[in-house]
Amino acid sequence: MIELGTAPLRSAQRRAPSVPAQPGPRPTPQPAPQPGPRPTLRPGRRHAARLAGRIAGRLRAAPLTLTLLGVLWAVGGATGALAHGPSRELLARIGVGLPTLAEGRWWTPFTSLIWCSSAGSYVFTSLLLLLVGPVAESRLGRARTLGVLLGGQLLGTLLGTALVGVGARAGEQWTAAVADQTGCGPVTGLFALAGVLGFRLTVLWRRRLHLLVVLVPLVMTLYVGHLQSVQRFAGALLGLGAGALLARGRRQRSPLRSSHTETRVLVALCLVAAALGPLIASLYDNATGPFNTFSELYFSHRLTPDEIAEFCALSAHDCARAHAVERIFDTPGRLMAALFPALLLVLAEGLRRGLRLAWRITVATELLWVALLVWLFTEAGTTGGGVLQYFVEALLLPLLTTALLLATRQRFRLRLPGAVLARLGAVLGGALLLASAAYAGLGAAAAAQFEPSATFRGLLAGLPAQFLPPAYNDLLPDYPIAVGPFARLLEANCGLAFWAVALAALLVSFRRPVVHTDAADAARARALLTAHGGGTLSFISTWDGNHYWFDEEGRAAVAYRVLSTVALTTGDPFGEPEARRRAVAGFARYCDARGWTPCFYSVTPETEAAAGALGWRSLQVAEDTVVALPQLAFTGRKWQDIRTALNKAGKQGITAEWWAYRDAPLALRDQIRSISEEWVSEKGLPEMGFTLGGLEELDDPDVRLLVAVDAEGTVHGLTSWMPVYENGAPVGWTLDFMRRRSDGFRGVTEFLIASAALGFKEEGARFLSLSGAPLARSGRDAEPTGLQRMLDWMGRVLEPVYGFRSLLAFKAKFQPEYRPLYMAYPDPAALPSITRAIGKAYLPHLTAAQGVRLMRRLSS
């Protein structure tokens, strides 16, 4: 065995065996080989064409969907309904509602299937049909799809119409207002179909699809309130019931037993629905939903001329305030109209992360909304039935949201560190102070531009109006009204600037992961790795930047790093073999409790299989190349390039020296740094990290460095090798850092790897791994998936920049065994976040200039 800590090694340098040198003249140094021609965009076009072909194939396999889509548009075009919807006369004959059913038009639930109410409805219906129809035909079959669609349309429209009729007879004002409406369109049947389809999907997508099937029509019903919305909601409920009946006897996981992460996602979606409801209702001129009564307090609307006239009839001051509110909508301050929806959307992100701070702010916001409505009801000074009903309906949303948050409060336990909270408080407090000082201080300097002339005390009284949406102005006490241009500038921008800073600060704090490192954990993980081993890449778990999860018994560990809420592992779990298999599920639970998305990256088929048992997806991201050492001999034609490199090195007086980087002479370390910097400057891009080591990773006592040096002490190239442990001792070595001098010996890399292989064989090692090249594979597996093809295309595009595919082709010279390395992930919807996290992991220090340079290279 070669021991790096011995004095003979530190002094000189044990040399790896090589072919005996032959005398001869020293050749002129050759320039480094240049990369091949950059790939054109044609592969991308071919990928797009294949994708379009697969979509076309899916549609060809869905004749029922295409038929209904064709009939829908053909009938709409023939009757002129595409432009503005069916005429009133046509709608009275084909639409379903209380008036048409009362006249005995029993066919309207069926005829309403092939018309839509407006041009926008045609587009929405077509998109929904193309999303749901082909999948339903594939999962349910055409006959059942048609039956569910027709049955859902028939029963959903009848049930929705009946509910409106019952409500109108009971004196409910909202349903009485829409009792004379008629509806059309196949969306009711499509929601029923989606409800049934969800039971044929995985539990993750079933839960999400069912939530959307309920939320979308429910929000439309509560805020818009049209008859069609009620019919669609009834269709969705019928679809869910029918799907549950059809799924009886089928073995399915209960959607009620959701993970912490999934529960947070669902609660966040509910808050998003509450935030977007008023915005959606604002698009309708005649929205009459029960929750829309006080929607202006959520989303401020521009005053109409009639409303301004009413204020002006009260007093001159009220008239001035009304005109001031109207002017806000002609400035950037109009964004304040959407303040509450924007705040709820930011809080929804915090809830998705499971943060206690976001939960508390959301509960406080909803309770303040309840208090405001109660105060308005008290100010109304009446207990009339109509007024009471309006306030009860308006109170339902915040009360239901608060009840949901209280019921799930145990899922939101993650706390921001004190430093983050202090920084957030300083930012919010500073922004509030600056905005207030700007309005009151600068306003006092321009007192003549206010009506009446402003005093400092009067401007302080007007501060609440600057930080609240325009709709709240008539609820606030009197304050000076801006009439001059500078005063209007202050009025329009001071509150907006504060909220822009506040919302941005909250969002950044919610999204920034905070992971605590522990040196003791790093030492414990290294001891576990040394004692029991792991995969060929497991030694990268000892690098800086990793954090560690240990199983309950301390027999297995996972190294990971958190980037943008994604917990990205560095290789396989390591530790006792039996415990490694269970570590995948244990680490997944650990991430779930913290609101992270786990992703096992560059793992072996064993870990990929363990993740697959949990229902995860996987994707090949690299290919390990392993060379068996016991029988290694560089004989035969296939080893000609390797023998040539060894012979040329001997002729030129180049030898291979083993070193520990920290024990190498200063001149040697300086040359190594120089070669590395030369490579970086040539690329114009930073060295990649994550699974690719750099100079920092060389400075480890267990990493062995093999350097090619000539007789004059010039370093021509170097490789570093990480141990692969088993039972406390290295049984193999993995190639990591690899650099060569641009004007040095051309075959230096082949020479160094061959020398290392012979040296490790002499020591008794079983194998060496040439490691895996990201986004490169030999292509020897089965037909790749669409996502796999996309990664292959990315590998081709990045080839001129980092040369991963050329690296894999180079390793083929050593006749390795190819072993796939996978990425395993639980949720396909998280792939964009995982992709960003992997990019940040590999290029954590990418500057803006380097990013521009990278894009230029890719585009060329």
PDB file of N, CA, C and O in Angstrom, residues 13 22 45 76 94 156 162 189 279 455 462 511 515 528 592 647 667 680 690 708 730 738 788 804 810 838-839 844:
ATOM      1  N   GLN A  13       8.386  10.935  -3.085  1.00  0.00           N
ATOM      2  CA  GLN A  13       7.961  10.853  -4.441  1.00  0.00           C
ATOM      3  C   GLN A  13       7.926   9.444  -4.988  1.00  0.00           C
ATOM      4  O   GLN A  13       8.711   9.133  -5.836  1.00  0.00           O
ATOM      5  N   GLN A  22      12.724   5.261 -23.612  1.00  0.00           N
ATOM      6  CA  GLN A  22      13.649   5.027 -24.708  1.00  0.00           C
ATOM      7  C   GLN A  22      14.321   6.354 -25.051  1.00  0.00           C
ATOM      8  O   GLN A  22      13.697   7.409 -25.017  1.00  0.00           O
ATOM      9  N   ARG A  45     -34.419  21.407 -32.845  1.00  0.00           N
ATOM     10  CA  ARG A  45     -35.600  21.391 -33.695  1.00  0.00           C
ATOM     11  C   ARG A  45     -36.138  19.966 -33.822  1.00  0.00           C
ATOM     12  O   ARG A  45     -37.346  19.744 -33.838  1.00  0.00           O
ATOM     13  N   GLY A  76     -70.454  26.641 -33.218  1.00  0.00           N
ATOM     14  CA  GLY A  76     -70.286  28.042 -32.855  1.00  0.00           C
ATOM     15  C   GLY A  76     -70.075  28.929 -34.064  1.00  0.00           C
ATOM     16  O   GLY A  76     -70.613  30.041 -34.139  1.00  0.00           O
ATOM     17  N   ILE A  94     -81.590  26.803 -26.403  1.00  0.00           N
ATOM     18  CA  ILE A  94     -80.619  25.715 -26.167  1.00  0.00           C
ATOM     19  C   ILE A  94     -80.003  25.765 -24.775  1.00  0.00           C
ATOM     20  O   ILE A  94     -79.374  24.799 -24.335  1.00  0.00           O
ATOM     21  N   GLY A 156     -75.300  17.507 -13.656  1.00  0.00           N
ATOM     22  CA  GLY A 156     -74.708  18.712 -13.087  1.00  0.00           C
ATOM     23  C   GLY A 156     -75.523  19.959 -13.382  1.00  0.00           C
ATOM     24  O   GLY A 156     -75.755  20.784 -12.491  1.00  0.00           O
ATOM     25  N   ALA A 162     -81.409  23.325  -9.932  1.00  0.00           N
ATOM     26  CA  ALA A 162     -82.314  23.060  -8.813  1.00  0.00           C
ATOM     27  C   ALA A 162     -81.858  23.771  -7.548  1.00  0.00           C
ATOM     28  O   ALA A 162     -82.681  24.308  -6.791  1.00  0.00           O
ATOM     29  N   GLY A 189     -69.832  19.143 -17.651  1.00  0.00           N
ATOM     30  CA  GLY A 189     -69.483  17.740 -17.863  1.00  0.00           C
ATOM     31  C   GLY A 189     -67.993  17.493 -17.756  1.00  0.00           C
ATOM     32  O   GLY A 189     -67.554  16.436 -17.282  1.00  0.00           O
ATOM     33  N   LEU A 279     -60.053  39.188  -7.678  1.00  0.00           N
ATOM     34  CA  LEU A 279     -59.485  39.627  -8.954  1.00  0.00           C
ATOM     35  C   LEU A 279     -60.281  39.069 -10.126  1.00  0.00           C
ATOM     36  O   LEU A 279     -60.533  39.768 -11.119  1.00  0.00           O
ATOM     37  N   THR A 455     -50.487  70.796   7.769  1.00  0.00           N
ATOM     38  CA  THR A 455     -49.595  70.910   8.919  1.00  0.00           C
ATOM     39  C   THR A 455     -48.951  69.544   9.140  1.00  0.00           C
ATOM     40  O   THR A 455     -49.419  68.513   8.632  1.00  0.00           O
ATOM     41  N   GLY A 462     -52.892  61.732   8.077  1.00  0.00           N
ATOM     42  CA  GLY A 462     -53.149  61.147   6.762  1.00  0.00           C
ATOM     43  C   GLY A 462     -52.257  59.981   6.413  1.00  0.00           C
ATOM     44  O   GLY A 462     -52.403  59.385   5.332  1.00  0.00           O
ATOM     45  N   ARG A 511     -38.349  32.376   1.159  1.00  0.00           N
ATOM     46  CA  ARG A 511     -37.768  31.445   0.195  1.00  0.00           C
ATOM     47  C   ARG A 511     -36.320  31.096   0.491  1.00  0.00           C
ATOM     48  O   ARG A 511     -35.801  30.146  -0.081  1.00  0.00           O
ATOM     49  N   VAL A 515     -30.060  26.414   6.787  1.00  0.00           N
ATOM     50  CA  VAL A 515     -29.630  25.090   7.237  1.00  0.00           C
ATOM     51  C   VAL A 515     -28.446  25.271   8.171  1.00  0.00           C
ATOM     52  O   VAL A 515     -27.504  26.007   7.872  1.00  0.00           O
ATOM     53  N   LEU A 528     -18.421   7.229   9.715  1.00  0.00           N
ATOM     54  CA  LEU A 528     -19.364   6.232   9.218  1.00  0.00           C
ATOM     55  C   LEU A 528     -18.999   5.793   7.812  1.00  0.00           C
ATOM     56  O   LEU A 528     -19.066   4.599   7.476  1.00  0.00           O
ATOM     57  N   ASP A 592     -39.682  16.108   4.201  1.00  0.00           N
ATOM     58  CA  ASP A 592     -41.105  16.436   4.193  1.00  0.00           C
ATOM     59  C   ASP A 592     -41.475  17.277   5.405  1.00  0.00           C
ATOM     60  O   ASP A 592     -42.254  18.238   5.310  1.00  0.00           O
ATOM     61  N   ASN A 647       4.597   5.064 -23.312  1.00  0.00           N
ATOM     62  CA  ASN A 647       5.903   5.049 -23.970  1.00  0.00           C
ATOM     63  C   ASN A 647       6.410   6.462 -24.252  1.00  0.00           C
ATOM     64  O   ASN A 647       7.586   6.763 -24.042  1.00  0.00           O
ATOM     65  N   ALA A 667       6.459  25.001  -4.742  1.00  0.00           N
ATOM     66  CA  ALA A 667       6.555  25.206  -6.187  1.00  0.00           C
ATOM     67  C   ALA A 667       5.582  24.300  -6.923  1.00  0.00           C
ATOM     68  O   ALA A 667       4.994  24.701  -7.939  1.00  0.00           O
ATOM     69  N   VAL A 680      -9.479  27.801 -16.186  1.00  0.00           N
ATOM     70  CA  VAL A 680     -10.644  28.646 -15.916  1.00  0.00           C
ATOM     71  C   VAL A 680     -10.653  29.851 -16.847  1.00  0.00           C
ATOM     72  O   VAL A 680     -11.689  30.224 -17.406  1.00  0.00           O
ATOM     73  N   PHE A 690     -20.220  20.998  -6.778  1.00  0.00           N
ATOM     74  CA  PHE A 690     -21.191  19.966  -6.434  1.00  0.00           C
ATOM     75  C   PHE A 690     -20.558  18.577  -6.486  1.00  0.00           C
ATOM     76  O   PHE A 690     -19.956  18.146  -5.517  1.00  0.00           O
ATOM     77  N   ALA A 708       2.131  14.540 -13.077  1.00  0.00           N
ATOM     78  CA  ALA A 708       3.074  14.235 -14.151  1.00  0.00           C
ATOM     79  C   ALA A 708       4.115  15.341 -14.206  1.00  0.00           C
ATOM     80  O   ALA A 708       3.777  16.501 -14.499  1.00  0.00           O
ATOM     81  N   PRO A 730      -9.625   1.375   2.062  1.00  0.00           N
ATOM     82  CA  PRO A 730      -9.968   1.626   0.656  1.00  0.00           C
ATOM     83  C   PRO A 730      -9.882   0.348  -0.174  1.00  0.00           C
ATOM     84  O   PRO A 730      -8.899  -0.390  -0.091  1.00  0.00           O
ATOM     85  N   MET A 738      -8.910  16.738 -12.483  1.00  0.00           N
ATOM     86  CA  MET A 738      -8.095  16.348 -13.636  1.00  0.00           C
ATOM     87  C   MET A 738      -7.786  17.613 -14.448  1.00  0.00           C
ATOM     88  O   MET A 738      -8.682  18.268 -14.968  1.00  0.00           O
ATOM     89  N   GLN A 788     -35.600  12.457 -20.795  1.00  0.00           N
ATOM     90  CA  GLN A 788     -34.234  12.005 -21.015  1.00  0.00           C
ATOM     91  C   GLN A 788     -33.680  12.575 -22.311  1.00  0.00           C
ATOM     92  O   GLN A 788     -32.509  12.977 -22.394  1.00  0.00           O
ATOM     93  N   PHE A 804     -18.598  17.507 -21.575  1.00  0.00           N
ATOM     94  CA  PHE A 804     -18.937  16.305 -20.828  1.00  0.00           C
ATOM     95  C   PHE A 804     -18.970  15.078 -21.731  1.00  0.00           C
ATOM     96  O   PHE A 804     -18.507  13.987 -21.349  1.00  0.00           O
ATOM     97  N   PHE A 810     -13.645   9.975 -24.049  1.00  0.00           N
ATOM     98  CA  PHE A 810     -12.250   9.767 -23.684  1.00  0.00           C
ATOM     99  C   PHE A 810     -12.090   8.582 -22.736  1.00  0.00           C
ATOM    100  O   PHE A 810     -11.159   7.773 -22.868  1.00  0.00           O
ATOM    101  N   ILE A 838     -30.020  22.232  -9.130  1.00  0.00           N
ATOM    102  CA  ILE A 838     -28.834  21.564  -9.671  1.00  0.00           C
ATOM    103  C   ILE A 838     -27.931  22.585 -10.350  1.00  0.00           C
ATOM    104  O   ILE A 838     -26.698  22.543 -10.222  1.00  0.00           O
ATOM    105  N   GLY A 839     -28.532  23.532 -11.079  1.00  0.00           N
ATOM    106  CA  GLY A 839     -27.731  24.571 -11.712  1.00  0.00           C
ATOM    107  C   GLY A 839     -26.976  25.409 -10.694  1.00  0.00           C
ATOM    108  O   GLY A 839     -25.789  25.723 -10.875  1.00  0.00           O
ATOM    109  N   PRO A 844     -22.351  27.697  -8.361  1.00  0.00           N
ATOM    110  CA  PRO A 844     -22.832  28.572  -7.284  1.00  0.00           C
ATOM    111  C   PRO A 844     -22.289  29.990  -7.370  1.00  0.00           C
ATOM    112  O   PRO A 844     -22.852  30.901  -6.792  1.00  0.00           O
TER     113      PRO A 844
END
